PDB file of C-alpha atoms in Angstrom:
ATOM      1  CA  MET A   1      -4.915 -37.739  54.954  1.00 48.00           C
ATOM      2  CA  ARG A   2      -6.375 -36.754  58.290  1.00 53.00           C
ATOM      3  CA  LEU A   3      -8.074 -33.878  60.021  1.00 52.00           C
ATOM      4  CA  TRP A   4      -7.217 -33.294  63.669  1.00 53.00           C
ATOM      5  CA  PRO A   5     -10.294 -33.498  65.924  1.00 54.00           C
ATOM      6  CA  ARG A   6     -11.472 -30.318  67.611  1.00 57.00           C
ATOM      7  CA  THR A   7     -10.133 -31.342  71.021  1.00 64.00           C
ATOM      8  CA  ARG A   8      -6.557 -31.523  69.741  1.00 74.00           C
ATOM      9  CA  LEU A   9      -4.865 -28.515  68.196  1.00 80.00           C
ATOM     10  CA  GLN A  10      -2.057 -29.176  65.757  1.00 81.00           C
ATOM     11  CA  VAL A  11       0.217 -26.464  67.105  1.00 86.00           C
ATOM     12  CA  GLY A  12       3.291 -26.861  69.300  1.00 87.00           C
ATOM     13  CA  TRP A  13       5.133 -24.688  71.788  1.00 92.00           C
ATOM     14  CA  SER A  14       7.773 -23.832  69.197  1.00 92.00           C
ATOM     15  CA  ASP A  15       5.031 -22.609  66.827  1.00 90.00           C
ATOM     16  CA  LEU A  16       3.475 -20.466  69.548  1.00 92.00           C
ATOM     17  CA  ALA A  17       6.875 -19.070  70.522  1.00 93.00           C
ATOM     18  CA  ALA A  18       7.549 -18.166  66.887  1.00 91.00           C
ATOM     19  CA  GLY A  19       4.165 -16.463  66.676  1.00 91.00           C
ATOM     20  CA  ALA A  20       4.809 -14.467  69.834  1.00 92.00           C
ATOM     21  CA  PHE A  21       8.269 -13.428  68.634  1.00 91.00           C
ATOM     22  CA  ALA A  22       6.854 -12.305  65.280  1.00 89.00           C
ATOM     23  CA  CYS A  23       4.333 -10.101  67.105  1.00 89.00           C
ATOM     24  CA  LEU A  24       7.163  -8.454  69.046  1.00 89.00           C
ATOM     25  CA  ALA A  25       9.762  -8.198  66.293  1.00 86.00           C
ATOM     26  CA  GLY A  26       7.524  -7.305  63.358  1.00 80.00           C
ATOM     27  CA  GLY A  27       9.057  -7.555  59.895  1.00 81.00           C
ATOM     28  CA  ASP A  28       8.751  -6.554  56.268  1.00 88.00           C
ATOM     29  CA  ARG A  29       5.060  -7.148  55.598  1.00 88.00           C
ATOM     30  CA  ALA A  30       5.407  -7.139  51.803  1.00 91.00           C
ATOM     31  CA  ALA A  31       8.237  -9.685  51.915  1.00 93.00           C
ATOM     32  CA  LEU A  32       6.311 -11.922  54.301  1.00 90.00           C
ATOM     33  CA  VAL A  33       3.253 -11.812  52.040  1.00 92.00           C
ATOM     34  CA  ARG A  34       5.386 -12.773  49.015  1.00 93.00           C
ATOM     35  CA  GLN A  35       6.914 -15.646  50.967  1.00 92.00           C
ATOM     36  CA  ALA A  36       3.524 -17.010  52.003  1.00 93.00           C
ATOM     37  CA  GLU A  37       2.045 -16.640  48.516  1.00 94.00           C
ATOM     38  CA  SER A  38       4.928 -18.584  46.955  1.00 94.00           C
ATOM     39  CA  TYR A  39       4.355 -21.682  49.129  1.00 94.00           C
ATOM     40  CA  TRP A  40       3.275 -23.601  46.012  1.00 93.00           C
ATOM     41  CA  PRO A  41       5.796 -22.410  43.382  1.00 88.00           C
ATOM     42  CA  ASP A  42       3.639 -23.453  40.426  1.00 86.00           C
ATOM     43  CA  ARG A  43       0.339 -22.152  41.843  1.00 87.00           C
ATOM     44  CA  PRO A  44       0.528 -18.434  42.721  1.00 86.00           C
ATOM     45  CA  SER A  45      -1.664 -17.677  45.724  1.00 95.00           C
ATOM     46  CA  LEU A  46      -3.491 -14.793  47.320  1.00 97.00           C
ATOM     47  CA  LEU A  47      -2.999 -14.438  51.079  1.00 97.00           C
ATOM     48  CA  CYS A  48      -6.242 -13.601  52.890  1.00 96.00           C
ATOM     49  CA  PHE A  49      -7.434 -13.134  56.462  1.00 94.00           C
ATOM     50  CA  SER A  50      -9.600 -16.264  56.168  1.00 93.00           C
ATOM     51  CA  VAL A  51     -11.244 -18.502  53.585  1.00 94.00           C
ATOM     52  CA  ARG A  52     -14.528 -16.676  54.171  1.00 94.00           C
ATOM     53  CA  SER A  53     -13.020 -13.242  53.579  1.00 95.00           C
ATOM     54  CA  GLY A  54     -11.276 -14.612  50.476  1.00 96.00           C
ATOM     55  CA  PHE A  55     -14.539 -16.073  49.199  1.00 97.00           C
ATOM     56  CA  ASP A  56     -16.213 -12.709  49.753  1.00 96.00           C
ATOM     57  CA  LEU A  57     -13.419 -11.057  47.739  1.00 97.00           C
ATOM     58  CA  LEU A  58     -14.028 -13.553  44.948  1.00 97.00           C
ATOM     59  CA  LEU A  59     -17.750 -12.788  44.773  1.00 96.00           C
ATOM     60  CA  GLN A  60     -17.009  -9.063  44.631  1.00 96.00           C
ATOM     61  CA  ALA A  61     -14.430  -9.516  41.870  1.00 97.00           C
ATOM     62  CA  LEU A  62     -16.783 -11.642  39.745  1.00 96.00           C
ATOM     63  CA  ASP A  63     -19.326  -8.802  39.464  1.00 89.00           C
ATOM     64  CA  LEU A  64     -22.307 -11.119  39.692  1.00 95.00           C
ATOM     65  CA  GLU A  65     -25.837  -9.772  39.342  1.00 95.00           C
ATOM     66  CA  PRO A  66     -28.395  -9.863  42.190  1.00 95.00           C
ATOM     67  CA  GLY A  67     -30.286 -13.137  41.956  1.00 96.00           C
ATOM     68  CA  ASP A  68     -27.424 -15.038  40.329  1.00 97.00           C
ATOM     69  CA  GLU A  69     -26.952 -18.529  41.751  1.00 97.00           C
ATOM     70  CA  VAL A  70     -24.039 -20.078  43.590  1.00 97.00           C
ATOM     71  CA  ILE A  71     -24.353 -23.868  43.764  1.00 96.00           C
ATOM     72  CA  PHE A  72     -22.969 -25.508  46.921  1.00 94.00           C
ATOM     73  CA  SER A  73     -22.311 -29.157  47.678  1.00 88.00           C
ATOM     74  CA  ALA A  74     -25.098 -29.798  50.205  1.00 79.00           C
ATOM     75  CA  LEU A  75     -22.835 -30.650  53.153  1.00 76.00           C
ATOM     76  CA  ASN A  76     -21.180 -27.290  53.673  1.00 77.00           C
ATOM     77  CA  VAL A  77     -20.385 -24.493  56.112  1.00 79.00           C
ATOM     78  CA  LYS A  78     -23.258 -22.158  56.995  1.00 83.00           C
ATOM     79  CA  GLY A  79     -20.948 -19.136  57.067  1.00 87.00           C
ATOM     80  CA  MET A  80     -20.196 -19.561  53.354  1.00 91.00           C
ATOM     81  CA  ILE A  81     -23.907 -19.687  52.554  1.00 92.00           C
ATOM     82  CA  ASN A  82     -24.475 -16.529  54.594  1.00 93.00           C
ATOM     83  CA  ILE A  83     -21.881 -14.639  52.536  1.00 94.00           C
ATOM     84  CA  VAL A  84     -23.729 -15.498  49.331  1.00 95.00           C
ATOM     85  CA  LYS A  85     -27.089 -14.429  50.761  1.00 94.00           C
ATOM     86  CA  ARG A  86     -25.667 -11.182  52.173  1.00 93.00           C
ATOM     87  CA  GLU A  87     -24.379 -10.213  48.744  1.00 91.00           C
ATOM     88  CA  GLY A  88     -27.839 -10.699  47.234  1.00 93.00           C
ATOM     89  CA  TYR A  89     -27.175 -13.982  45.438  1.00 96.00           C
ATOM     90  CA  VAL A  90     -29.028 -17.282  45.691  1.00 96.00           C
ATOM     91  CA  ALA A  91     -27.435 -20.345  47.305  1.00 95.00           C
ATOM     92  CA  VAL A  92     -28.513 -23.599  45.629  1.00 96.00           C
ATOM     93  CA  PRO A  93     -27.847 -26.930  47.421  1.00 92.00           C
ATOM     94  CA  LEU A  94     -26.356 -29.772  45.399  1.00 90.00           C
ATOM     95  CA  ASP A  95     -27.090 -33.281  46.652  1.00 85.00           C
ATOM     96  CA  PHE A  96     -24.281 -35.841  46.775  1.00 78.00           C
ATOM     97  CA  ASP A  97     -23.736 -39.568  46.649  1.00 73.00           C
ATOM     98  CA  ALA A  98     -23.989 -40.892  50.220  1.00 71.00           C
ATOM     99  CA  GLN A  99     -21.138 -43.373  49.791  1.00 72.00           C
ATOM    100  CA  SER A 100     -18.546 -40.931  48.473  1.00 69.00           C
ATOM    101  CA  ILE A 101     -20.074 -37.609  49.733  1.00 74.00           C
ATOM    102  CA  THR A 102     -19.314 -36.359  46.218  1.00 81.00           C
ATOM    103  CA  PRO A 103     -21.928 -34.567  44.080  1.00 87.00           C
ATOM    104  CA  THR A 104     -22.564 -36.304  40.779  1.00 89.00           C
ATOM    105  CA  VAL A 105     -22.757 -34.889  37.281  1.00 92.00           C
ATOM    106  CA  GLU A 106     -26.432 -35.871  37.156  1.00 92.00           C
ATOM    107  CA  THR A 107     -27.319 -33.914  40.305  1.00 93.00           C
ATOM    108  CA  LEU A 108     -25.396 -30.918  39.003  1.00 95.00           C
ATOM    109  CA  LYS A 109     -27.327 -30.935  35.739  1.00 95.00           C
ATOM    110  CA  ARG A 110     -30.609 -31.006  37.686  1.00 94.00           C
ATOM    111  CA  ALA A 111     -29.497 -28.037  39.810  1.00 94.00           C
ATOM    112  CA  LEU A 112     -28.507 -25.843  36.865  1.00 96.00           C
ATOM    113  CA  SER A 113     -30.553 -22.862  35.753  1.00 96.00           C
ATOM    114  CA  PRO A 114     -29.938 -19.876  33.462  1.00 97.00           C
ATOM    115  CA  ARG A 115     -28.778 -17.928  36.563  1.00 97.00           C
ATOM    116  CA  SER A 116     -26.155 -20.471  37.685  1.00 97.00           C
ATOM    117  CA  ARG A 117     -22.711 -18.859  37.858  1.00 98.00           C
ATOM    118  CA  VAL A 118     -20.501 -20.574  40.456  1.00 98.00           C
ATOM    119  CA  LEU A 119     -20.044 -24.090  41.856  1.00 97.00           C
ATOM    120  CA  VAL A 120     -18.524 -24.511  45.328  1.00 96.00           C
ATOM    121  CA  VAL A 121     -17.480 -28.019  46.375  1.00 93.00           C
ATOM    122  CA  ALA A 122     -16.018 -28.712  49.825  1.00 88.00           C
ATOM    123  CA  HIS A 123     -13.590 -31.460  50.741  1.00 86.00           C
ATOM    124  CA  LEU A 124     -14.657 -32.449  54.258  1.00 79.00           C
ATOM    125  CA  PHE A 125     -13.234 -34.388  57.210  1.00 73.00           C
ATOM    126  CA  GLY A 126      -9.717 -34.571  55.754  1.00 71.00           C
ATOM    127  CA  CYS A 127     -10.844 -36.387  52.589  1.00 78.00           C
ATOM    128  CA  ARG A 128     -10.288 -35.331  48.989  1.00 83.00           C
ATOM    129  CA  LEU A 129     -13.139 -35.900  46.579  1.00 83.00           C
ATOM    130  CA  ASP A 130     -12.780 -37.141  43.018  1.00 85.00           C
ATOM    131  CA  LEU A 131     -13.894 -34.033  41.134  1.00 90.00           C
ATOM    132  CA  ASP A 132     -12.690 -34.666  37.576  1.00 93.00           C
ATOM    133  CA  ALA A 133     -16.065 -35.372  35.967  1.00 94.00           C
ATOM    134  CA  LEU A 134     -17.910 -32.795  38.083  1.00 94.00           C
ATOM    135  CA  ILE A 135     -15.486 -29.984  37.193  1.00 96.00           C
ATOM    136  CA  ASP A 136     -15.659 -30.857  33.491  1.00 97.00           C
ATOM    137  CA  ALA A 137     -19.459 -30.762  33.600  1.00 97.00           C
ATOM    138  CA  ALA A 138     -19.442 -27.461  35.500  1.00 97.00           C
ATOM    139  CA  HIS A 139     -17.086 -25.858  32.988  1.00 97.00           C
ATOM    140  CA  ASP A 140     -19.218 -27.151  30.122  1.00 97.00           C
ATOM    141  CA  ALA A 141     -22.133 -25.308  31.772  1.00 97.00           C
ATOM    142  CA  GLY A 142     -20.091 -22.109  32.027  1.00 97.00           C
ATOM    143  CA  LEU A 143     -19.614 -22.229  35.809  1.00 98.00           C
ATOM    144  CA  LEU A 144     -16.600 -21.025  37.733  1.00 98.00           C
ATOM    145  CA  VAL A 145     -15.492 -23.879  40.008  1.00 98.00           C
ATOM    146  CA  VAL A 146     -14.415 -23.128  43.581  1.00 97.00           C
ATOM    147  CA  GLU A 147     -12.773 -25.919  45.552  1.00 95.00           C
ATOM    148  CA  ASP A 148     -12.990 -25.463  49.329  1.00 92.00           C
ATOM    149  CA  CYS A 149      -9.912 -27.238  50.709  1.00 91.00           C
ATOM    150  CA  ALA A 150     -10.154 -25.751  54.211  1.00 84.00           C
ATOM    151  CA  GLN A 151     -10.231 -29.263  55.715  1.00 82.00           C
ATOM    152  CA  ALA A 152      -7.924 -30.932  53.194  1.00 84.00           C
ATOM    153  CA  PHE A 153      -4.542 -29.232  53.513  1.00 87.00           C
ATOM    154  CA  ASN A 154      -1.695 -31.718  53.070  1.00 85.00           C
ATOM    155  CA  GLY A 155       1.382 -29.555  52.605  1.00 87.00           C
ATOM    156  CA  ARG A 156       2.834 -29.023  49.155  1.00 90.00           C
ATOM    157  CA  GLU A 157       1.482 -32.369  47.956  1.00 89.00           C
ATOM    158  CA  TYR A 158      -1.889 -30.902  46.985  1.00 90.00           C
ATOM    159  CA  PRO A 159      -2.133 -27.296  45.760  1.00 92.00           C
ATOM    160  CA  GLY A 160      -5.677 -27.841  44.554  1.00 91.00           C
ATOM    161  CA  HIS A 161      -7.299 -29.652  41.651  1.00 93.00           C
ATOM    162  CA  PRO A 162      -5.538 -28.675  38.400  1.00 93.00           C
ATOM    163  CA  LYS A 163      -8.875 -27.930  36.726  1.00 95.00           C
ATOM    164  CA  ALA A 164     -10.433 -25.918  39.576  1.00 96.00           C
ATOM    165  CA  ASP A 165     -10.621 -22.172  39.006  1.00 97.00           C
ATOM    166  CA  VAL A 166     -10.128 -21.387  42.705  1.00 97.00           C
ATOM    167  CA  SER A 167      -8.758 -23.624  45.491  1.00 97.00           C
ATOM    168  CA  MET A 168      -9.078 -22.277  49.040  1.00 96.00           C
ATOM    169  CA  PHE A 169      -6.936 -23.405  52.001  1.00 95.00           C
ATOM    170  CA  SER A 170      -7.521 -22.376  55.618  1.00 92.00           C
ATOM    171  CA  PHE A 171      -5.038 -22.172  58.506  1.00 91.00           C
ATOM    172  CA  GLY A 172      -7.487 -21.294  61.259  1.00 87.00           C
ATOM    173  CA  PRO A 173      -7.123 -22.640  64.812  1.00 85.00           C
ATOM    174  CA  LEU A 174      -8.975 -25.921  64.157  1.00 81.00           C
ATOM    175  CA  LYS A 175      -7.252 -26.758  60.890  1.00 84.00           C
ATOM    176  CA  THR A 176      -4.352 -29.058  60.075  1.00 81.00           C
ATOM    177  CA  ALA A 177      -0.993 -27.207  60.342  1.00 83.00           C
ATOM    178  CA  THR A 178      -2.728 -24.217  61.878  1.00 87.00           C
ATOM    179  CA  ALA A 179      -1.176 -20.754  61.898  1.00 88.00           C
ATOM    180  CA  LEU A 180      -4.068 -19.618  64.151  1.00 89.00           C
ATOM    181  CA  GLY A 181      -5.510 -17.781  61.179  1.00 89.00           C
ATOM    182  CA  GLY A 182      -5.039 -16.892  57.551  1.00 92.00           C
ATOM    183  CA  ALA A 183      -5.836 -18.516  54.216  1.00 95.00           C
ATOM    184  CA  LEU A 184      -4.260 -19.060  50.816  1.00 96.00           C
ATOM    185  CA  LEU A 185      -6.384 -18.972  47.664  1.00 97.00           C
ATOM    186  CA  ASN A 186      -4.914 -20.449  44.493  1.00 96.00           C
ATOM    187  CA  LEU A 187      -6.436 -18.981  41.332  1.00 96.00           C
ATOM    188  CA  ARG A 188      -5.908 -20.091  37.745  1.00 93.00           C
ATOM    189  CA  ASP A 189      -6.744 -16.650  36.365  1.00 95.00           C
ATOM    190  CA  PRO A 190      -4.023 -14.129  37.311  1.00 94.00           C
ATOM    191  CA  ALA A 191      -6.245 -11.194  36.334  1.00 96.00           C
ATOM    192  CA  LEU A 192      -8.943 -12.357  38.756  1.00 97.00           C
ATOM    193  CA  ARG A 193      -6.349 -12.816  41.488  1.00 96.00           C
ATOM    194  CA  GLU A 194      -5.019  -9.288  41.046  1.00 96.00           C
ATOM    195  CA  LYS A 195      -8.530  -7.848  40.993  1.00 97.00           C
ATOM    196  CA  MET A 196      -9.196  -9.522  44.331  1.00 97.00           C
ATOM    197  CA  ARG A 197      -5.879  -8.259  45.650  1.00 97.00           C
ATOM    198  CA  ALA A 198      -6.787  -4.692  44.675  1.00 97.00           C
ATOM    199  CA  ILE A 199     -10.067  -4.940  46.592  1.00 97.00           C
ATOM    200  CA  GLN A 200      -8.302  -6.388  49.616  1.00 96.00           C
ATOM    201  CA  GLU A 201      -5.730  -3.576  49.639  1.00 95.00           C
ATOM    202  CA  GLY A 202      -8.566  -1.278  50.690  1.00 95.00           C
ATOM    203  CA  TYR A 203      -9.240  -3.325  53.825  1.00 94.00           C
ATOM    204  CA  PRO A 204      -7.812  -2.311  57.237  1.00 92.00           C
ATOM    205  CA  LEU A 205      -4.862  -4.306  58.567  1.00 89.00           C
ATOM    206  CA  GLN A 206      -5.321  -6.571  61.578  1.00 87.00           C
ATOM    207  CA  PRO A 207      -3.662  -4.943  64.623  1.00 89.00           C
ATOM    208  CA  THR A 208      -0.588  -6.810  65.857  1.00 90.00           C
ATOM    209  CA  LYS A 209      -2.015  -6.872  69.378  1.00 91.00           C
ATOM    210  CA  ARG A 210      -5.005  -8.851  68.128  1.00 91.00           C
ATOM    211  CA  GLN A 211      -2.762 -11.621  66.811  1.00 90.00           C
ATOM    212  CA  ALA A 212      -0.660 -11.496  69.984  1.00 92.00           C
ATOM    213  CA  LYS A 213      -3.818 -11.980  72.043  1.00 93.00           C
ATOM    214  CA  ARG A 214      -4.743 -14.978  69.917  1.00 91.00           C
ATOM    215  CA  VAL A 215      -1.312 -16.568  70.372  1.00 92.00           C
ATOM    216  CA  LEU A 216      -1.597 -16.091  74.152  1.00 93.00           C
ATOM    217  CA  GLN A 217      -5.128 -17.505  74.177  1.00 91.00           C
ATOM    218  CA  PHE A 218      -4.110 -20.720  72.428  1.00 89.00           C
ATOM    219  CA  ALA A 219      -0.931 -21.068  74.498  1.00 90.00           C
TER     220      ALA A 219
END
């Protein structure tokens, strides 16, 4: 697996032409959403504006209490931490093994407290971490496990870890197989997914001209 470096966008002229045509022609929004969300037939998804907006939806849907803790693998994206802090929760760093950049069960146990509610682990630099033992330990501790796959998309081959509660995939401009934006979140709990969808339905739609401007910018 690989992650394209920042100086090389994985988008071609045919992709940009398709994006421009879609901005001009429009389409059935509901049908397009259903098509995108069925990309992995066995893992129903929720289409979001971005991984960060989807993560924010998740925190809202979980109804956490102020002061509850979200544990993050220590090498992570600052924007995700900021979302947790803005909502009034506490971000707790989780150290990892330097050789595998994977948090261990032992470090997770040391990070746990009575206020621990969520574990977020990020696959970075195009790699996929071995999370079996860590997810089992997190579930034993009553945590909801969020797998950040924003840098680990590999087509239909990997829809997320089968034990993860939430797997998040990004298609922003710097990501593999970019669509210049958007994200798919795969959730094991259909009730949680629909609760997030209901919250998102109250959000304003992105204007078509904004996406058209983005397509032109990257062309």
